[in-house]
Short mmCIF file of C-alpha atoms in Angstrom, two decimals:
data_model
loop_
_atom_site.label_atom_id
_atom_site.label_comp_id
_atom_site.label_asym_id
_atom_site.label_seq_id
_atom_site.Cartn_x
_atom_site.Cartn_y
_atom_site.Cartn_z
CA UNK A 25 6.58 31.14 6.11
CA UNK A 26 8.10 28.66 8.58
CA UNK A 27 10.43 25.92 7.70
CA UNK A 28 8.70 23.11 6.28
CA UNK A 29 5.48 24.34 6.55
CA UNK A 30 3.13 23.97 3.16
CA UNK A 31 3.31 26.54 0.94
CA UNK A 32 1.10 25.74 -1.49
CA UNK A 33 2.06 27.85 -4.72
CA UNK A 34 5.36 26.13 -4.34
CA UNK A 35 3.25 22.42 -4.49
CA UNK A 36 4.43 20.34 -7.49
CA UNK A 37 1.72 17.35 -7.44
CA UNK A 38 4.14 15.23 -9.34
CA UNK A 39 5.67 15.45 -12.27
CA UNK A 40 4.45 17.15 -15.73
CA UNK A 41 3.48 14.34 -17.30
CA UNK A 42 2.80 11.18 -14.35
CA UNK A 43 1.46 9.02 -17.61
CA UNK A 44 4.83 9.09 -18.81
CA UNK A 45 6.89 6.35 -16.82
CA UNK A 46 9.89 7.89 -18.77
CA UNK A 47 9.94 10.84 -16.89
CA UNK A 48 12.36 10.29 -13.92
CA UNK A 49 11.35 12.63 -10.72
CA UNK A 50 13.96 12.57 -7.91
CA UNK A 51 13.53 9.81 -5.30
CA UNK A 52 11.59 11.15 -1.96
CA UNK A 53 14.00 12.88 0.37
CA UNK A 54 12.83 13.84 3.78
CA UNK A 55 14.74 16.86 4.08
CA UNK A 56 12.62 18.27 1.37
CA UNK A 57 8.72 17.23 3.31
CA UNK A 58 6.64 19.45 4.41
CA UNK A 59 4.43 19.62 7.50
CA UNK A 60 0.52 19.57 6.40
CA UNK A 61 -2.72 18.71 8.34
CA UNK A 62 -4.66 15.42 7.71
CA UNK A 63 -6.85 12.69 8.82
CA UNK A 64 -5.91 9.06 9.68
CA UNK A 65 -7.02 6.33 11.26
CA UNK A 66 -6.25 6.13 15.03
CA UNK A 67 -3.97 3.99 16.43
CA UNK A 68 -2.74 1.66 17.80
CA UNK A 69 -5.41 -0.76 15.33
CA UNK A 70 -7.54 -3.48 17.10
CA UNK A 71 -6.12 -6.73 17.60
CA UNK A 72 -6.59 -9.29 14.47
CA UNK A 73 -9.61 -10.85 17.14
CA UNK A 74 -11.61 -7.72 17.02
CA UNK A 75 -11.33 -7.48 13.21
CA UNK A 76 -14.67 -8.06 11.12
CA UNK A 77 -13.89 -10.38 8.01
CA UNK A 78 -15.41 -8.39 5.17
CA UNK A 79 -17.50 -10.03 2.41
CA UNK A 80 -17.12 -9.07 -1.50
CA UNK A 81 -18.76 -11.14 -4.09
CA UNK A 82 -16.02 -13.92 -4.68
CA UNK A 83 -13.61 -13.13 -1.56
CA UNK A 84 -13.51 -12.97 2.47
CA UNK A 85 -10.87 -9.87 3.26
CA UNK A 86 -10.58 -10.85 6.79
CA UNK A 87 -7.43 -10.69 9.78
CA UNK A 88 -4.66 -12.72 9.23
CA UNK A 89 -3.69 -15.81 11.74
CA UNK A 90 -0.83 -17.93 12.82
CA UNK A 91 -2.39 -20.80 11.31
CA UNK A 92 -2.08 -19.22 7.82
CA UNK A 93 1.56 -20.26 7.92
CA UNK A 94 1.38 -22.85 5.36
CA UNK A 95 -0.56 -21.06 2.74
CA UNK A 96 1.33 -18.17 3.07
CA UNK A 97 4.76 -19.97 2.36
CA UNK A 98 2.83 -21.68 -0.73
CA UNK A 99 2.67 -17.65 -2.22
CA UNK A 100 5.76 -16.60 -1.10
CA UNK A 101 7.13 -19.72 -2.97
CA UNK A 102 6.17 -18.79 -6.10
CA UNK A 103 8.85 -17.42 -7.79
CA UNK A 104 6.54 -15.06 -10.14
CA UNK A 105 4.76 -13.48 -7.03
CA UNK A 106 8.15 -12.72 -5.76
CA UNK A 107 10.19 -11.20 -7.97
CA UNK A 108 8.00 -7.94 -8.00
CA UNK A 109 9.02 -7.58 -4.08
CA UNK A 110 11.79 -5.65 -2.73
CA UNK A 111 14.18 -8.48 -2.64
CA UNK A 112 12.65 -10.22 -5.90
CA UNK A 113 13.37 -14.12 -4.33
CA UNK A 114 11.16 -16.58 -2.66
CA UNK A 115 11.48 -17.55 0.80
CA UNK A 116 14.40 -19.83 1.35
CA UNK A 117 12.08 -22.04 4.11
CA UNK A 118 9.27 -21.44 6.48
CA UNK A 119 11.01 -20.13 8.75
CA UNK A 120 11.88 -17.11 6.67
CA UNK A 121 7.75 -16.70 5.87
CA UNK A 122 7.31 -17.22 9.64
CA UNK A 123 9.08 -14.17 10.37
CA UNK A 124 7.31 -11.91 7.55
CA UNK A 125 3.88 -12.99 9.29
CA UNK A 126 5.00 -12.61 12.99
CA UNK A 127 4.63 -9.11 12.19
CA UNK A 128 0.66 -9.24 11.19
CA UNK A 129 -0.35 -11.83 14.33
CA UNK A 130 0.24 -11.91 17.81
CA UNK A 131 -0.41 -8.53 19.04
CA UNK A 132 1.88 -7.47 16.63
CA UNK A 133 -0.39 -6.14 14.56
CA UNK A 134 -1.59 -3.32 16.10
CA UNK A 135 0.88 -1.06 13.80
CA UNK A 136 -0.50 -2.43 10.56
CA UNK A 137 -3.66 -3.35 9.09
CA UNK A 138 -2.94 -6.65 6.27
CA UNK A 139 -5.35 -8.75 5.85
CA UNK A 140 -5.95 -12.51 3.88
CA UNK A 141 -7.52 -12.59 1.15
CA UNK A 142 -9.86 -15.94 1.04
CA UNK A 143 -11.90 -16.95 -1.46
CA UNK A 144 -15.77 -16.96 -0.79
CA UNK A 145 -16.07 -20.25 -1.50
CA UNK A 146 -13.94 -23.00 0.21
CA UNK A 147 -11.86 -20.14 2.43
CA UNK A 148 -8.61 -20.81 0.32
CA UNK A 149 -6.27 -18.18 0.97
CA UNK A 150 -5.45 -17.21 -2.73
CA UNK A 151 -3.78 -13.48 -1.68
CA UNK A 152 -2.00 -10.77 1.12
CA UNK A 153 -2.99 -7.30 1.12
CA UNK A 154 -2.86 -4.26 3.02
CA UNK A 155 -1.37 -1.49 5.01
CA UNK A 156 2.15 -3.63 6.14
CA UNK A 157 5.10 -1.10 6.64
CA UNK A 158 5.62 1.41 9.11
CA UNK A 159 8.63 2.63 6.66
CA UNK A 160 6.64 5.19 4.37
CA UNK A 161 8.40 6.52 1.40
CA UNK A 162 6.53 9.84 1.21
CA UNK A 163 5.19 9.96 4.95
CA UNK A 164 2.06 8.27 4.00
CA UNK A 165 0.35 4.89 5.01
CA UNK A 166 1.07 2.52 1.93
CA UNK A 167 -0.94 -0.13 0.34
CA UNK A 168 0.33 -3.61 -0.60
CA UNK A 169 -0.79 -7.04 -2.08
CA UNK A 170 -0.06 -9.83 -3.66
CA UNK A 171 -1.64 -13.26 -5.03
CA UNK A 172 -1.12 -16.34 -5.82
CA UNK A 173 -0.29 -16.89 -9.61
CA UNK A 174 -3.00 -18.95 -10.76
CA UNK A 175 -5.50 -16.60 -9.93
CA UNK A 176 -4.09 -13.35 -11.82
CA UNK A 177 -5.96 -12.02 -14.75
CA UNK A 178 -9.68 -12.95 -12.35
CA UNK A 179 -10.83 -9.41 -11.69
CA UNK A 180 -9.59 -10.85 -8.05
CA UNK A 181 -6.88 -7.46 -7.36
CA UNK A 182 -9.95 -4.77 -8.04
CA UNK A 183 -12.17 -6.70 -6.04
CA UNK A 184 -9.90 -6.74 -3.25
CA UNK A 185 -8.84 -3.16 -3.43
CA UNK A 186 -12.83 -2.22 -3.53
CA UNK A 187 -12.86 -4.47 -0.50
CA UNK A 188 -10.18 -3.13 1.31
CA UNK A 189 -10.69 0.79 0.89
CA UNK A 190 -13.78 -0.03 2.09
CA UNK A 191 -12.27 -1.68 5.67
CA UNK A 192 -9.57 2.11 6.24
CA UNK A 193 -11.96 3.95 5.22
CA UNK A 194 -14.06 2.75 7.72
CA UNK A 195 -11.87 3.01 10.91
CA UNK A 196 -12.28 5.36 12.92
CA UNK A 197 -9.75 8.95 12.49
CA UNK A 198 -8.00 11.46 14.71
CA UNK A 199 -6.52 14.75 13.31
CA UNK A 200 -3.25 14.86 12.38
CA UNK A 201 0.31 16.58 11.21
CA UNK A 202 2.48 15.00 9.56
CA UNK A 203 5.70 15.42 7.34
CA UNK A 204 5.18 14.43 3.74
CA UNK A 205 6.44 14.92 0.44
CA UNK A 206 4.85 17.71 -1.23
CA UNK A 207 4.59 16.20 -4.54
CA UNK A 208 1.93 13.86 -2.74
CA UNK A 209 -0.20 16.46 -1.32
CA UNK A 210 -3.86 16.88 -2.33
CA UNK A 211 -4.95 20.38 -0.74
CA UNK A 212 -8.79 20.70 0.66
CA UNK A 213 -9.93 23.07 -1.23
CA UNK A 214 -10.18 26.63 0.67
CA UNK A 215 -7.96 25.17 2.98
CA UNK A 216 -4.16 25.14 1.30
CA UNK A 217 -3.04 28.07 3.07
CA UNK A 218 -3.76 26.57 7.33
CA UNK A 219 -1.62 23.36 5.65
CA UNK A 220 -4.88 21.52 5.35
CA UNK A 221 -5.08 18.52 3.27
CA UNK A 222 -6.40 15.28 1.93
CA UNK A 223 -5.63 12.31 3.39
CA UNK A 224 -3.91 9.78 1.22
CA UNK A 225 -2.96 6.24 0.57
CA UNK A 226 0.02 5.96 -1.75
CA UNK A 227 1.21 2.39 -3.88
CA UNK A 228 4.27 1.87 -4.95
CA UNK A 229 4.70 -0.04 -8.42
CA UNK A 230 7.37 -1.80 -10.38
CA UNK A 231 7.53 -0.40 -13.91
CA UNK A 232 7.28 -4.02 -15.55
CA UNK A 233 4.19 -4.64 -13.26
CA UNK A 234 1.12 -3.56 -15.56
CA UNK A 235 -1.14 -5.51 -14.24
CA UNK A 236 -0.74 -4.17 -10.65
CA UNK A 237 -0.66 -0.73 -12.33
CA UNK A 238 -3.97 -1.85 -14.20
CA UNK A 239 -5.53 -2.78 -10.47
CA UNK A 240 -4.67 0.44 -9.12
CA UNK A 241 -5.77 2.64 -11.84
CA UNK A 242 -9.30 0.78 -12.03
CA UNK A 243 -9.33 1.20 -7.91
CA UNK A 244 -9.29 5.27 -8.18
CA UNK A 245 -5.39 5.54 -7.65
CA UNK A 246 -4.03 8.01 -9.77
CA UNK A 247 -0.01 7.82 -10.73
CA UNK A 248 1.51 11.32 -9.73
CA UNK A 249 5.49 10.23 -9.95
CA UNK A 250 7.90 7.95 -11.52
CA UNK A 251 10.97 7.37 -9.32
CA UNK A 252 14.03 5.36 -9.42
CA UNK A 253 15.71 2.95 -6.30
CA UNK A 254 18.21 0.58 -5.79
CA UNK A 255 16.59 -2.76 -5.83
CA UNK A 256 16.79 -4.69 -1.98
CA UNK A 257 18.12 -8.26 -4.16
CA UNK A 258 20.74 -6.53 -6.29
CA UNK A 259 19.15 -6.17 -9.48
CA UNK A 260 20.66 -2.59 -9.99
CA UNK A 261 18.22 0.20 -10.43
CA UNK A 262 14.31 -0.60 -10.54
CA UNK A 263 11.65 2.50 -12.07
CA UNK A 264 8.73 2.50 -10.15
CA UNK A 265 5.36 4.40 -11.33
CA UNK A 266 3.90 5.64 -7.57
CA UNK A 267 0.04 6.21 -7.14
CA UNK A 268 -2.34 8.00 -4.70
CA UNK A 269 -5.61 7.61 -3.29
CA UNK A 270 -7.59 10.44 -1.99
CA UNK A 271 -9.65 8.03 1.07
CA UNK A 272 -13.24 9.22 1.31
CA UNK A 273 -13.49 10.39 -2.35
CA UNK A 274 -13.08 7.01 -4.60
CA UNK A 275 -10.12 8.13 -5.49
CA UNK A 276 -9.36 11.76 -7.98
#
């Protein structure tokens, strides 16, 4: 068989035991990813204008907009939201949150698909979610959120993830290759040996973040790895619990 081609006897789909945050796989390394075929939504995405707003029961999952500056510094101000991010600080002013949302507005969105997350009632933007970073650990799209403090422990993450899966699930797909890390592939059954497989979302957790781990795992993400990085704001060495979700299926 070809270099980095699938090989599917030699797939490990994670580690022995993925319930087991003590068990320490090695950190993704592209030298070791494989080439597979897959589905995923076409791009580049529609402008933030040409976005629907989606409509759960308490929330409005809709495109995000310059003028969602101010709320947006509010949550990335609250030093509880951000300390399970990469760098684990708030924004020093609003400049700093200008920059993180210059990224999702502006035309400069058509590499990413995050949306606000509103409540129903009022149009308060409580939350961020979505697919934000071209950077993919495992060569997969990846799924982010966050919300505002006083509105954890509200059912508010599940509903938004049942939102949300709904809105990429829904764009329209192309056919595929891509590299990824083999411990993340889901073969299509009858398929494994043409390198066909499922298409999947991955999260990335922080191993003190159960209740992120709780939305994911009541959202049909399943954890498949435990890995270890260097955290982005110095903290030393940070565990992190990684999920996938098999899109189309509800999850596995």
């Amino acid at each position: 068989m070809a270099d980095n081609t699938l090989d599917v006897v030699a797939i490990k789909n994670g580690t022995s035991n993925p319930d087991d945050s003590r068990v320490i796989d090695p950190k993704p390394d592209k030298s070791t990813f494989v080439r597979v075929k897959t589905t995923l939504p076409k791009r580049p995405f529609p402008l933030n204008a040409e976005r629907k707003a989606v409509y759960t029961e308490r929330l409005i999952i809709r495109p995000l907009f310059k003028t969602d500056l101010p709320a947006l510094h509010e949550l990335r101000t609250q030093p509880e939201v951000m300390v399970w991010t990469y760098l684990g600080v708030v924004d020093k002013d609003i400049g700093e949150t200008w920059q993180r949302l210059e990224r999702f507005v502006e035309g400069n969105e058509r590499e990413n698909y995050n949306c606000a997350i509103c409540l129903r009632e009022g149009g308060k933007l409580i939350g961020i979610g979505g697919f934000h970073d071209a950077m993919w650990s495992f060569g997969w799209p990846e799924i982010g959120y966050m919300f505002r403090r006083e509105y954890w422990g509200r059912g508010f993450g599940k509903e938004f993830m049942r939102g949300w899966e709904g809105i990429w699930g829904g764009l329209e797909r192309g056919v595929v290759e891509l590299m990824v890390d083999p411990r993340s592939v889901v073969v299509v059954e009858g398929e494994g040996e043409r390198g066909v497989v499922e298409e999947v979302v991955i999260a990335v957790t922080a191993e003190g973040n159960k209740a992120s781990q709780r939305i994911l795992e009541g959202s049909g993400f399943e954890r498949f790895l435990t890995w270890e990085e260097e955290d982005g704001g110095g903290r030393g060495l940070v565990r992190l619990p990684t999920y996938r979700f098999v899109v189309g299926k509800g999850g596995r």
